[in-house]
mmCIF file of C-alpha atoms in Angstrom:
data_model
loop_
_atom_site.group_PDB
_atom_site.id
_atom_site.type_symbol
_atom_site.label_atom_id
_atom_site.label_comp_id
_atom_site.label_asym_id
_atom_site.label_seq_id
_atom_site.Cartn_x
_atom_site.Cartn_y
_atom_site.Cartn_z
ATOM 1 C CA MET A 1 24.808 -5.954 13.384
ATOM 2 C CA LYS A 2 27.769 -6.507 11.064
ATOM 3 C CA THR A 3 27.274 -9.017 8.230
ATOM 4 C CA MET A 4 29.724 -10.294 5.644
ATOM 5 C CA VAL A 5 28.962 -12.364 2.554
ATOM 6 C CA TYR A 6 32.251 -13.532 1.075
ATOM 7 C CA ASN A 7 33.759 -16.072 -1.314
ATOM 8 C CA ILE A 8 31.263 -14.926 -3.953
ATOM 9 C CA GLY A 9 32.138 -16.536 -7.279
ATOM 10 C CA GLN A 10 30.109 -14.030 -9.286
ATOM 11 C CA LEU A 11 28.249 -10.935 -8.109
ATOM 12 C CA ALA A 12 25.784 -9.575 -10.678
ATOM 13 C CA THR A 13 23.674 -6.468 -10.196
ATOM 14 C CA PRO A 14 22.196 -3.520 -12.050
ATOM 15 C CA LEU A 15 23.270 -0.121 -10.726
ATOM 16 C CA GLY A 16 21.415 3.064 -9.912
ATOM 17 C CA THR A 17 18.730 4.677 -7.794
ATOM 18 C CA SER A 18 16.087 4.913 -10.518
ATOM 19 C CA ALA A 19 14.642 2.648 -13.185
ATOM 20 C CA ARG A 20 16.980 1.560 -15.978
ATOM 21 C CA ARG A 21 15.539 2.372 -19.391
ATOM 22 C CA GLY A 22 16.050 1.082 -22.891
ATOM 23 C CA LYS A 23 19.521 -0.338 -23.511
ATOM 24 C CA GLU A 24 20.545 0.493 -19.910
ATOM 25 C CA MET A 25 18.478 -2.500 -18.823
ATOM 26 C CA GLY A 26 21.091 -4.836 -20.283
ATOM 27 C CA GLU A 27 23.964 -3.318 -18.317
ATOM 28 C CA LEU A 28 25.018 -5.210 -15.178
ATOM 29 C CA ARG A 29 27.992 -4.851 -12.899
ATOM 30 C CA VAL A 30 29.583 -8.311 -12.734
ATOM 31 C CA LEU A 31 32.391 -9.032 -10.249
ATOM 32 C CA SER A 32 34.375 -12.207 -9.607
ATOM 33 C CA ASN A 33 35.722 -13.298 -6.203
ATOM 34 C CA ALA A 34 33.682 -10.626 -4.451
ATOM 35 C CA ALA A 35 32.398 -9.788 -0.985
ATOM 36 C CA VAL A 36 29.599 -7.634 0.450
ATOM 37 C CA TYR A 37 29.761 -6.015 3.889
ATOM 38 C CA ALA A 38 26.618 -4.688 5.607
ATOM 39 C CA GLU A 39 26.105 -2.891 8.885
ATOM 40 C CA ASP A 40 22.672 -2.665 10.518
ATOM 41 C CA GLY A 41 21.113 -4.020 7.342
ATOM 42 C CA ILE A 42 22.680 -1.459 4.987
ATOM 43 C CA ILE A 43 25.428 -2.244 2.476
ATOM 44 C CA ARG A 44 28.655 -0.435 3.402
ATOM 45 C CA ALA A 45 31.144 -2.071 1.045
ATOM 46 C CA VAL A 46 31.007 -4.047 -2.221
ATOM 47 C CA GLY A 47 33.993 -5.160 -4.224
ATOM 48 C CA SER A 48 36.768 -7.668 -4.524
ATOM 49 C CA GLN A 49 37.031 -9.999 -1.556
ATOM 50 C CA GLU A 50 40.612 -8.928 -0.920
ATOM 51 C CA GLU A 51 39.680 -5.239 -0.684
ATOM 52 C CA VAL A 52 36.518 -5.680 1.390
ATOM 53 C CA LEU A 53 38.067 -8.096 3.908
ATOM 54 C CA ARG A 54 41.121 -5.877 4.293
ATOM 55 C CA GLU A 55 38.888 -3.062 5.550
ATOM 56 C CA HIS A 56 36.370 -5.275 7.379
ATOM 57 C CA PRO A 57 37.979 -8.462 8.773
ATOM 58 C CA LEU A 58 35.814 -11.535 9.335
ATOM 59 C CA THR A 59 36.832 -11.525 13.008
ATOM 60 C CA GLU A 60 34.821 -8.329 13.495
ATOM 61 C CA MET A 61 31.606 -9.738 12.027
ATOM 62 C CA ASP A 62 28.465 -10.727 13.939
ATOM 63 C CA CYS A 63 27.331 -12.869 11.017
ATOM 64 C CA CYS A 64 29.253 -14.388 8.102
ATOM 65 C CA MET A 65 28.080 -16.309 5.047
ATOM 66 C CA ASP A 66 30.474 -18.196 2.801
ATOM 67 C CA ALA A 67 28.896 -18.117 -0.666
ATOM 68 C CA GLY A 68 30.980 -21.087 -1.778
ATOM 69 C CA GLN A 69 31.998 -19.468 -5.074
ATOM 70 C CA LYS A 70 28.348 -19.312 -6.136
ATOM 71 C CA ALA A 71 26.503 -16.383 -7.712
ATOM 72 C CA VAL A 72 24.985 -13.542 -5.682
ATOM 73 C CA ILE A 73 22.289 -11.207 -7.029
ATOM 74 C CA PRO A 74 19.887 -8.636 -5.510
ATOM 75 C CA GLY A 75 16.679 -9.823 -3.870
ATOM 76 C CA PHE A 76 13.743 -10.052 -6.263
ATOM 77 C CA VAL A 77 10.992 -7.424 -6.176
ATOM 78 C CA ASP A 78 7.499 -8.635 -7.127
ATOM 79 C CA SER A 79 5.706 -5.360 -7.779
ATOM 80 C CA HIS A 80 2.225 -6.622 -8.749
ATOM 81 C CA THR A 81 0.323 -9.269 -6.759
ATOM 82 C CA HIS A 82 -3.188 -10.001 -5.542
ATOM 83 C CA PHE A 83 -1.927 -12.479 -2.948
ATOM 84 C CA LEU A 84 -4.610 -11.898 -0.306
ATOM 85 C CA PHE A 85 -7.889 -13.642 -1.187
ATOM 86 C CA GLY A 86 -10.319 -16.325 -0.090
ATOM 87 C CA GLY A 87 -11.378 -19.367 -2.073
ATOM 88 C CA TYR A 88 -10.069 -20.884 -5.294
ATOM 89 C CA ARG A 89 -11.369 -21.222 -8.869
ATOM 90 C CA GLU A 90 -9.731 -24.424 -10.100
ATOM 91 C CA GLN A 91 -12.735 -25.683 -12.103
ATOM 92 C CA GLU A 92 -13.105 -22.312 -13.794
ATOM 93 C CA PHE A 93 -9.437 -22.448 -14.811
ATOM 94 C CA LEU A 94 -9.883 -25.863 -16.442
ATOM 95 C CA ASP A 95 -13.175 -24.865 -18.071
ATOM 96 C CA ARG A 96 -11.531 -21.791 -19.553
ATOM 97 C CA ILE A 97 -8.706 -23.909 -20.996
ATOM 98 C CA ALA A 98 -11.352 -26.217 -22.468
ATOM 99 C CA GLY A 99 -12.859 -23.229 -24.284
ATOM 100 C CA THR A 100 -15.774 -22.075 -22.123
ATOM 101 C CA PRO A 101 -16.384 -18.361 -22.822
ATOM 102 C CA TYR A 102 -15.791 -15.956 -19.954
ATOM 103 C CA LEU A 103 -19.398 -14.713 -20.018
ATOM 104 C CA GLU A 104 -20.576 -18.280 -19.531
ATOM 105 C CA LEU A 105 -18.195 -18.644 -16.586
ATOM 106 C CA LEU A 106 -19.712 -15.496 -15.104
ATOM 107 C CA ARG A 107 -23.232 -16.898 -15.603
ATOM 108 C CA ARG A 108 -22.159 -19.964 -13.615
ATOM 109 C CA GLY A 109 -21.060 -17.758 -10.746
ATOM 110 C CA GLY A 110 -17.365 -17.648 -11.644
ATOM 111 C CA GLY A 111 -15.039 -14.779 -12.353
ATOM 112 C CA ILE A 112 -13.898 -12.142 -9.905
ATOM 113 C CA GLN A 113 -17.278 -12.042 -8.149
ATOM 114 C CA ALA A 114 -16.727 -15.627 -6.980
ATOM 115 C CA THR A 115 -13.524 -14.550 -5.256
ATOM 116 C CA VAL A 116 -15.244 -11.482 -3.831
ATOM 117 C CA SER A 117 -17.883 -13.691 -2.207
ATOM 118 C CA ALA A 118 -15.271 -16.058 -0.766
ATOM 119 C CA THR A 119 -13.051 -13.240 0.478
ATOM 120 C CA ARG A 120 -15.924 -11.500 2.227
ATOM 121 C CA GLU A 121 -16.730 -14.733 4.053
ATOM 122 C CA ILE A 122 -13.330 -15.718 5.472
ATOM 123 C CA SER A 123 -12.280 -14.525 8.893
ATOM 124 C CA ARG A 124 -9.575 -11.990 9.521
ATOM 125 C CA GLU A 125 -7.493 -14.709 11.192
ATOM 126 C CA GLU A 126 -7.762 -17.047 8.205
ATOM 127 C CA MET A 127 -6.956 -14.232 5.794
ATOM 128 C CA LYS A 128 -3.817 -13.417 7.740
ATOM 129 C CA ARG A 129 -2.790 -17.068 7.925
ATOM 130 C CA LEU A 130 -3.146 -17.455 4.163
ATOM 131 C CA GLY A 131 -1.258 -14.232 3.539
ATOM 132 C CA LYS A 132 1.628 -15.313 5.726
ATOM 133 C CA GLN A 133 1.780 -18.712 4.002
ATOM 134 C CA ARG A 134 1.866 -17.153 0.542
ATOM 135 C CA MET A 135 4.523 -14.620 1.519
ATOM 136 C CA ARG A 136 6.640 -17.476 2.841
ATOM 137 C CA GLU A 137 6.345 -19.264 -0.521
ATOM 138 C CA MET A 138 7.503 -16.130 -2.320
ATOM 139 C CA LEU A 139 10.377 -15.553 0.085
ATOM 140 C CA ALA A 140 11.660 -19.070 -0.624
ATOM 141 C CA GLN A 141 11.912 -18.065 -4.298
ATOM 142 C CA GLY A 142 13.970 -14.995 -3.470
ATOM 143 C CA VAL A 143 11.295 -12.298 -3.265
ATOM 144 C CA THR A 144 12.470 -9.886 -0.572
ATOM 145 C CA THR A 145 10.047 -7.055 -1.413
ATOM 146 C CA MET A 146 6.533 -7.417 -2.775
ATOM 147 C CA GLU A 147 3.350 -5.500 -3.424
ATOM 148 C CA GLY A 148 -0.130 -6.582 -2.385
ATOM 149 C CA LYS A 149 -3.466 -5.250 -3.627
ATOM 150 C CA SER A 150 -6.903 -5.217 -2.091
ATOM 151 C CA GLY A 151 -9.819 -5.489 -4.514
ATOM 152 C CA TYR A 152 -11.510 -8.748 -3.548
ATOM 153 C CA GLY A 153 -13.824 -7.107 -1.038
ATOM 154 C CA LEU A 154 -15.283 -4.213 -3.029
ATOM 155 C CA ASP A 155 -17.253 -3.109 0.020
ATOM 156 C CA GLU A 156 -16.139 -1.024 2.947
ATOM 157 C CA ALA A 157 -15.814 -3.774 5.557
ATOM 158 C CA CYS A 158 -13.872 -6.310 3.506
ATOM 159 C CA GLU A 159 -11.605 -3.806 1.778
ATOM 160 C CA LEU A 160 -10.624 -2.343 5.142
ATOM 161 C CA LYS A 161 -10.072 -5.867 6.461
ATOM 162 C CA MET A 162 -7.765 -6.714 3.552
ATOM 163 C CA LEU A 163 -5.768 -3.508 3.892
ATOM 164 C CA SER A 164 -5.400 -3.746 7.649
ATOM 165 C CA VAL A 165 -4.306 -7.396 7.439
ATOM 166 C CA MET A 166 -1.652 -6.400 4.906
ATOM 167 C CA GLN A 167 -0.489 -3.646 7.234
ATOM 168 C CA GLU A 168 -0.133 -6.217 10.023
ATOM 169 C CA LEU A 169 1.791 -8.572 7.738
ATOM 170 C CA LYS A 170 4.003 -5.659 6.746
ATOM 171 C CA GLN A 171 4.843 -4.950 10.391
ATOM 172 C CA GLU A 172 5.378 -8.579 11.374
ATOM 173 C CA SER A 173 7.316 -9.797 8.340
ATOM 174 C CA CYS A 174 10.986 -9.421 7.496
ATOM 175 C CA MET A 175 9.844 -8.881 3.897
ATOM 176 C CA ASP A 176 9.016 -5.374 2.715
ATOM 177 C CA LEU A 177 5.385 -5.072 1.610
ATOM 178 C CA ALA A 178 3.909 -2.209 -0.418
ATOM 179 C CA VAL A 179 0.128 -1.954 0.016
ATOM 180 C CA THR A 180 -2.186 -0.885 -2.811
ATOM 181 C CA TYR A 181 -5.885 -0.031 -2.657
ATOM 182 C CA LEU A 182 -7.707 -1.581 -5.641
ATOM 183 C CA GLY A 183 -11.339 -0.908 -4.781
ATOM 184 C CA ALA A 184 -11.779 -0.232 -8.506
ATOM 185 C CA HIS A 185 -11.085 -3.869 -9.406
ATOM 186 C CA ALA A 186 -14.673 -4.446 -10.563
ATOM 187 C CA VAL A 187 -18.126 -3.042 -10.000
ATOM 188 C CA PRO A 188 -19.636 -5.166 -7.208
ATOM 189 C CA LEU A 189 -22.913 -6.963 -7.792
ATOM 190 C CA GLU A 190 -24.790 -4.668 -5.428
ATOM 191 C CA TYR A 191 -23.884 -1.744 -7.724
ATOM 192 C CA THR A 192 -24.882 -3.466 -10.971
ATOM 193 C CA GLY A 193 -26.006 -0.784 -13.429
ATOM 194 C CA ARG A 194 -24.815 1.964 -11.071
ATOM 195 C CA SER A 195 -21.102 2.243 -11.838
ATOM 196 C CA LYS A 196 -21.099 6.051 -11.537
ATOM 197 C CA GLU A 197 -22.498 5.728 -8.030
ATOM 198 C CA TYR A 198 -19.786 3.213 -7.165
ATOM 199 C CA VAL A 199 -17.115 5.610 -8.443
ATOM 200 C CA ARG A 200 -18.526 8.272 -6.103
ATOM 201 C CA PHE A 201 -18.411 5.781 -3.229
ATOM 202 C CA LEU A 202 -14.731 5.146 -3.955
ATOM 203 C CA THR A 203 -13.726 8.780 -4.343
ATOM 204 C CA GLU A 204 -15.873 10.376 -1.649
ATOM 205 C CA ARG A 205 -15.777 7.736 1.073
ATOM 206 C CA MET A 206 -13.204 4.997 0.631
ATOM 207 C CA LEU A 207 -10.170 6.937 -0.579
ATOM 208 C CA PRO A 208 -10.334 9.653 2.133
ATOM 209 C CA MET A 209 -10.897 7.019 4.837
ATOM 210 C CA ILE A 210 -8.008 4.833 3.685
ATOM 211 C CA ARG A 211 -5.694 7.819 3.420
ATOM 212 C CA GLU A 212 -6.647 9.082 6.872
ATOM 213 C CA GLN A 213 -5.953 5.653 8.388
ATOM 214 C CA HIS A 214 -2.680 5.217 6.435
ATOM 215 C CA LEU A 215 -3.786 1.827 5.092
ATOM 216 C CA ALA A 216 -2.309 2.077 1.586
ATOM 217 C CA GLU A 217 0.344 4.027 -0.280
ATOM 218 C CA PHE A 218 -0.843 3.286 -3.839
ATOM 219 C CA CYS A 219 -4.203 3.472 -5.581
ATOM 220 C CA ASP A 220 -4.831 1.233 -8.605
ATOM 221 C CA VAL A 221 -7.708 0.944 -11.093
ATOM 222 C CA PHE A 222 -8.584 -1.862 -13.512
ATOM 223 C CA CYS A 223 -9.083 0.239 -16.644
ATOM 224 C CA GLU A 224 -10.706 -2.059 -19.172
ATOM 225 C CA ASP A 225 -13.693 -2.392 -21.453
ATOM 226 C CA GLY A 226 -16.654 -3.459 -19.306
ATOM 227 C CA VAL A 227 -14.904 -2.571 -16.047
ATOM 228 C CA PHE A 228 -13.803 1.072 -15.592
ATOM 229 C CA ASP A 229 -13.499 3.236 -18.695
ATOM 230 C CA ILE A 230 -10.906 5.949 -19.242
ATOM 231 C CA GLU A 231 -12.989 8.771 -17.754
ATOM 232 C CA GLU A 232 -13.985 6.756 -14.683
ATOM 233 C CA THR A 233 -10.373 5.748 -14.213
ATOM 234 C CA ARG A 234 -9.213 9.348 -14.544
ATOM 235 C CA THR A 235 -11.789 10.471 -11.969
ATOM 236 C CA ILE A 236 -10.698 7.857 -9.414
ATOM 237 C CA LEU A 237 -6.967 8.359 -9.890
ATOM 238 C CA GLN A 238 -7.166 12.148 -9.859
ATOM 239 C CA ALA A 239 -9.050 11.968 -6.565
ATOM 240 C CA ALA A 240 -6.414 9.589 -5.210
ATOM 241 C CA LYS A 241 -3.572 11.829 -6.370
ATOM 242 C CA ARG A 242 -5.109 14.864 -4.651
ATOM 243 C CA LEU A 243 -5.150 12.870 -1.420
ATOM 244 C CA GLY A 244 -1.479 11.947 -1.743
ATOM 245 C CA PHE A 245 -1.648 8.388 -3.071
ATOM 246 C CA ALA A 246 0.933 7.239 -5.589
ATOM 247 C CA LEU A 247 -0.767 5.813 -8.673
ATOM 248 C CA LYS A 248 -0.794 2.480 -10.470
ATOM 249 C CA LEU A 249 -2.932 1.352 -13.362
ATOM 250 C CA HIS A 250 -4.094 -1.944 -14.874
ATOM 251 C CA ALA A 251 -3.775 -0.724 -18.453
ATOM 252 C CA ASP A 252 -4.422 -2.027 -21.970
ATOM 253 C CA GLU A 253 -4.632 -5.661 -20.940
ATOM 254 C CA ILE A 254 -7.420 -6.839 -23.235
ATOM 255 C CA GLU A 255 -8.389 -3.793 -25.290
ATOM 256 C CA CYS A 256 -6.232 -0.826 -26.258
ATOM 257 C CA LEU A 257 -8.175 1.902 -24.481
ATOM 258 C CA GLY A 258 -5.338 4.358 -23.940
ATOM 259 C CA GLY A 259 -4.590 3.254 -20.395
ATOM 260 C CA ALA A 260 -0.838 3.666 -20.882
ATOM 261 C CA GLU A 261 -1.332 7.204 -22.148
ATOM 262 C CA LEU A 262 -3.511 7.977 -19.115
ATOM 263 C CA ALA A 263 -0.852 6.576 -16.771
ATOM 264 C CA ALA A 264 1.680 8.916 -18.379
ATOM 265 C CA GLU A 265 -0.699 11.878 -18.228
ATOM 266 C CA LEU A 266 -1.299 11.389 -14.493
ATOM 267 C CA GLY A 267 2.318 10.642 -13.589
ATOM 268 C CA ALA A 268 1.634 7.093 -12.393
ATOM 269 C CA THR A 269 4.458 5.099 -10.861
ATOM 270 C CA SER A 270 3.662 2.148 -13.116
ATOM 271 C CA ALA A 271 1.309 0.928 -15.815
ATOM 272 C CA ASP A 272 0.761 -2.832 -15.658
ATOM 273 C CA HIS A 273 -0.234 -5.675 -18.054
ATOM 274 C CA LEU A 274 0.021 -3.770 -21.394
ATOM 275 C CA LEU A 275 -0.652 -6.738 -23.681
ATOM 276 C CA ALA A 276 -2.556 -4.451 -26.054
ATOM 277 C CA ILE A 277 -0.505 -1.261 -25.640
ATOM 278 C CA SER A 278 -0.259 1.055 -28.654
ATOM 279 C CA ASP A 279 2.890 2.581 -30.118
ATOM 280 C CA ASN A 280 1.714 5.943 -28.757
ATOM 281 C CA GLY A 281 1.338 4.335 -25.342
ATOM 282 C CA ILE A 282 4.902 3.003 -25.469
ATOM 283 C CA ALA A 283 6.217 6.450 -26.388
ATOM 284 C CA ALA A 284 4.212 8.081 -23.599
ATOM 285 C CA LEU A 285 5.517 5.698 -20.913
ATOM 286 C CA ALA A 286 9.090 6.248 -22.080
ATOM 287 C CA GLU A 287 8.734 10.025 -22.195
ATOM 288 C CA LYS A 288 7.099 10.351 -18.767
ATOM 289 C CA HIS A 289 9.283 7.711 -17.057
ATOM 290 C CA VAL A 290 6.389 5.463 -16.063
ATOM 291 C CA VAL A 291 7.522 1.892 -15.371
ATOM 292 C CA ALA A 292 5.914 -0.688 -17.679
ATOM 293 C CA THR A 293 5.220 -3.704 -15.458
ATOM 294 C CA LEU A 294 4.756 -6.875 -17.505
ATOM 295 C CA LEU A 295 3.120 -10.040 -16.184
ATOM 296 C CA PRO A 296 4.159 -12.986 -18.369
ATOM 297 C CA ASN A 297 2.723 -15.694 -16.097
ATOM 298 C CA THR A 298 -0.766 -14.267 -16.696
ATOM 299 C CA ALA A 299 -0.441 -14.306 -20.473
ATOM 300 C CA PHE A 300 0.852 -17.870 -20.209
ATOM 301 C CA CYS A 301 -2.070 -19.031 -18.028
ATOM 302 C CA LEU A 302 -4.595 -17.320 -20.315
ATOM 303 C CA ALA A 303 -2.855 -18.548 -23.504
ATOM 304 C CA LYS A 304 -2.666 -14.935 -24.714
ATOM 305 C CA PRO A 305 0.087 -13.179 -26.667
ATOM 306 C CA TYR A 306 2.743 -11.696 -24.391
ATOM 307 C CA ALA A 307 3.201 -7.985 -23.790
ATOM 308 C CA PRO A 308 5.655 -6.406 -26.272
ATOM 309 C CA ALA A 309 8.696 -6.286 -23.995
ATOM 310 C CA ARG A 310 11.116 -5.880 -26.885
ATOM 311 C CA LYS A 311 9.240 -2.894 -28.352
ATOM 312 C CA LEU A 312 8.998 -1.256 -24.932
ATOM 313 C CA ILE A 313 12.709 -1.639 -24.190
ATOM 314 C CA ASP A 314 13.805 -0.658 -27.679
ATOM 315 C CA GLY A 315 11.454 2.338 -27.403
ATOM 316 C CA GLY A 316 13.296 3.589 -24.330
ATOM 317 C CA ALA A 317 10.841 2.475 -21.662
ATOM 318 C CA ALA A 318 11.671 0.936 -18.297
ATOM 319 C CA VAL A 319 10.276 -2.595 -18.002
ATOM 320 C CA ALA A 320 9.621 -4.450 -14.744
ATOM 321 C CA LEU A 321 8.463 -8.052 -14.333
ATOM 322 C CA ALA A 322 5.946 -9.200 -11.735
ATOM 323 C CA SER A 323 3.841 -12.263 -10.989
ATOM 324 C CA ASP A 324 0.221 -10.990 -10.873
ATOM 325 C CA TYR A 325 -0.363 -13.825 -8.363
ATOM 326 C CA ASN A 326 -4.168 -14.166 -8.070
ATOM 327 C CA PRO A 327 -6.824 -16.900 -7.868
ATOM 328 C CA GLY A 328 -8.338 -16.341 -11.304
ATOM 329 C CA SER A 329 -6.201 -15.475 -14.300
ATOM 330 C CA CYS A 330 -2.845 -16.431 -12.752
ATOM 331 C CA PHE A 331 -2.732 -18.714 -9.726
ATOM 332 C CA SER A 332 1.054 -18.731 -9.896
ATOM 333 C CA ASN A 333 3.752 -16.937 -7.947
ATOM 334 C CA SER A 334 6.526 -18.772 -9.798
ATOM 335 C CA ILE A 335 9.597 -16.607 -10.258
ATOM 336 C CA PRO A 336 11.421 -19.290 -12.341
ATOM 337 C CA LEU A 337 8.478 -19.496 -14.752
ATOM 338 C CA MET A 338 8.358 -15.719 -15.077
ATOM 339 C CA LEU A 339 12.053 -15.455 -15.910
ATOM 340 C CA ALA A 340 11.884 -18.299 -18.428
ATOM 341 C CA LEU A 341 8.906 -16.764 -20.228
ATOM 342 C CA ALA A 342 10.518 -13.321 -20.298
ATOM 343 C CA VAL A 343 13.741 -14.575 -21.868
ATOM 344 C CA ILE A 344 12.493 -17.436 -24.054
ATOM 345 C CA HIS A 345 9.160 -16.056 -25.272
ATOM 346 C CA MET A 346 9.338 -12.279 -24.727
ATOM 347 C CA HIS A 347 12.869 -12.044 -26.153
ATOM 348 C CA MET A 348 14.384 -10.167 -23.230
ATOM 349 C CA SER A 349 18.044 -10.793 -22.533
ATOM 350 C CA MET A 350 18.974 -12.476 -19.268
ATOM 351 C CA GLU A 351 20.475 -9.179 -18.108
ATOM 352 C CA GLU A 352 17.308 -7.233 -18.957
ATOM 353 C CA ALA A 353 15.154 -9.784 -17.139
ATOM 354 C CA LEU A 354 17.321 -9.591 -14.018
ATOM 355 C CA THR A 355 17.126 -5.791 -14.024
ATOM 356 C CA ALA A 356 13.353 -5.973 -14.555
ATOM 357 C CA LEU A 357 12.872 -8.199 -11.513
ATOM 358 C CA THR A 358 15.193 -6.236 -9.219
ATOM 359 C CA LEU A 359 15.952 -2.546 -9.747
ATOM 360 C CA ASN A 360 13.041 -1.818 -12.090
ATOM 361 C CA GLY A 361 10.670 -3.749 -9.847
ATOM 362 C CA ALA A 362 11.877 -1.537 -7.018
ATOM 363 C CA ALA A 363 11.223 1.546 -9.164
ATOM 364 C CA ALA A 364 7.687 0.283 -9.841
ATOM 365 C CA LEU A 365 7.171 0.576 -6.076
ATOM 366 C CA GLY A 366 8.969 3.892 -5.668
ATOM 367 C CA ARG A 367 11.845 2.193 -3.824
ATOM 368 C CA ALA A 368 14.740 2.198 -6.285
ATOM 369 C CA ASP A 369 16.730 4.490 -4.010
ATOM 370 C CA THR A 370 16.823 1.890 -1.213
ATOM 371 C CA ILE A 371 16.544 -1.601 -2.786
ATOM 372 C CA GLY A 372 16.900 -3.423 -6.107
ATOM 373 C CA SER A 373 20.677 -3.450 -6.506
ATOM 374 C CA ILE A 374 23.810 -4.361 -4.569
ATOM 375 C CA GLU A 375 25.301 -0.946 -3.902
ATOM 376 C CA VAL A 376 26.635 1.013 -0.947
ATOM 377 C CA GLY A 377 23.785 2.714 0.898
ATOM 378 C CA LYS A 378 21.064 0.256 -0.087
ATOM 379 C CA LYS A 379 19.456 -2.476 1.984
ATOM 380 C CA ALA A 380 21.449 -5.697 2.090
ATOM 381 C CA ASP A 381 18.837 -7.781 0.258
ATOM 382 C CA LEU A 382 20.860 -10.552 -1.370
ATOM 383 C CA LEU A 383 20.277 -13.961 -2.921
ATOM 384 C CA ILE A 384 22.874 -16.712 -3.076
ATOM 385 C CA LEU A 385 22.100 -18.990 -5.992
ATOM 386 C CA ARG A 386 22.797 -22.715 -6.310
ATOM 387 C CA TYR A 387 25.107 -22.208 -9.286
ATOM 388 C CA PRO A 388 28.156 -20.077 -10.134
ATOM 389 C CA SER A 389 26.394 -17.773 -12.629
ATOM 390 C CA TYR A 390 23.172 -15.733 -12.768
ATOM 391 C CA GLN A 391 22.609 -17.190 -16.238
ATOM 392 C CA PHE A 392 21.465 -20.429 -14.591
ATOM 393 C CA LEU A 393 18.281 -18.576 -13.584
ATOM 394 C CA VAL A 394 16.938 -19.388 -17.056
ATOM 395 C CA TYR A 395 19.348 -22.074 -18.211
ATOM 396 C CA HIS A 396 18.128 -24.439 -15.445
ATOM 397 C CA THR A 397 14.665 -23.744 -16.764
ATOM 398 C CA GLY A 398 11.688 -23.373 -14.464
ATOM 399 C CA VAL A 399 13.537 -24.468 -11.313
ATOM 400 C CA ASN A 400 14.066 -22.359 -8.192
ATOM 401 C CA GLN A 401 17.765 -21.401 -8.069
ATOM 402 C CA VAL A 402 17.720 -19.605 -4.699
ATOM 403 C CA GLU A 403 19.808 -21.338 -2.044
ATOM 404 C CA HIS A 404 19.994 -18.615 0.621
ATOM 405 C CA VAL A 405 18.044 -15.405 1.212
ATOM 406 C CA ILE A 406 19.609 -12.483 3.072
ATOM 407 C CA LYS A 407 17.136 -9.750 3.995
ATOM 408 C CA ALA A 408 18.456 -6.459 5.364
ATOM 409 C CA GLY A 409 21.637 -8.233 6.390
ATOM 410 C CA ARG A 410 19.854 -11.124 8.125
ATOM 411 C CA ILE A 411 20.465 -14.626 6.839
ATOM 412 C CA LEU A 412 17.042 -16.272 6.771
ATOM 413 C CA GLU A 413 16.580 -19.928 7.532
ATOM 414 C CA GLY A 414 13.572 -22.147 6.907
ATOM 415 C CA GLY A 415 11.581 -19.639 4.854
ATOM 416 C CA LYS A 416 10.912 -17.382 7.832
ATOM 417 C CA ILE A 417 8.940 -14.235 7.259
#
């Protein structure tokens, strides 16, 4: 199929096949009066409209989209979500805002274990329906590639159900979906006081089984005080790495435990959260080219200080932005909110934020060679905005700016997935 997007008022994109680091994050290619030609979902030409149409006339196209002199940017990449879950925790959210301590919420039956119970109870069909609905919501905001984690089952049956449902959604959706195994999201109630035994269950049974069945490409661990300590995290991730998983890490979110340093030591693809990262952790991520994935919506919902985006970028690290969409700490998949928080409160430039949510998000999923920018040879994942400049993404604050989504050269209508 031959697709042409033309009459583009402004085309803005980062460039490259790997994460942009430090000051590179602020460098965009910006073209006026541009066009993009794709064949079989892959970009074959990008440039001035006159040049592109001379080589590829509109009369030869199977599909054409007139951008109406509006802005075109790459599809967004949300590289950290927990979008598949059962149940909700709305009262807990309001109680937490009112000042109820987390331990008290746990005593009342709240926290992650509440979601684990609800997720274990819902049917496979309902889980898939909810997943499809949530993916559709994200697609409407311009997310063309996303990640999804397990971790709300914590037992064999439910974790396998979550992973297999995500694999089905991946096959049936036009969106790209990266699947992550997060069995080490918490120690389940049935293993209370036996965390070492649970680690053995993960490393000796679950990881080999999931790898054999090709149910996930990444393994993640919630490394935090009271959850999995540094040595337990190292044990799980080393076992995963030996089996061929790529690695992710919930690191230094609440306490500075050295999670970022561990991510660098193990060659993780990304280290995520990082609200409490140390200066040594920043240097380690920059040196080892581990993507620092920041989740501003979560800090906002928890009323916590934001991760030090400015220090990470100025320290030479590659920063990505992601939603952390989940039913507890961040029941939000809002891309407009994320961008506004990154620029207004985390002091990222608009250009850095756009790179973080496109090319660097792709790098956080090991996909920067195929998506994340508008370049020849990459997938034709494009967004046409409602306004003539990418700067409206934050200027028109907190409002969805995406007018049309083009995924792999297909113009999507009605939020189809």
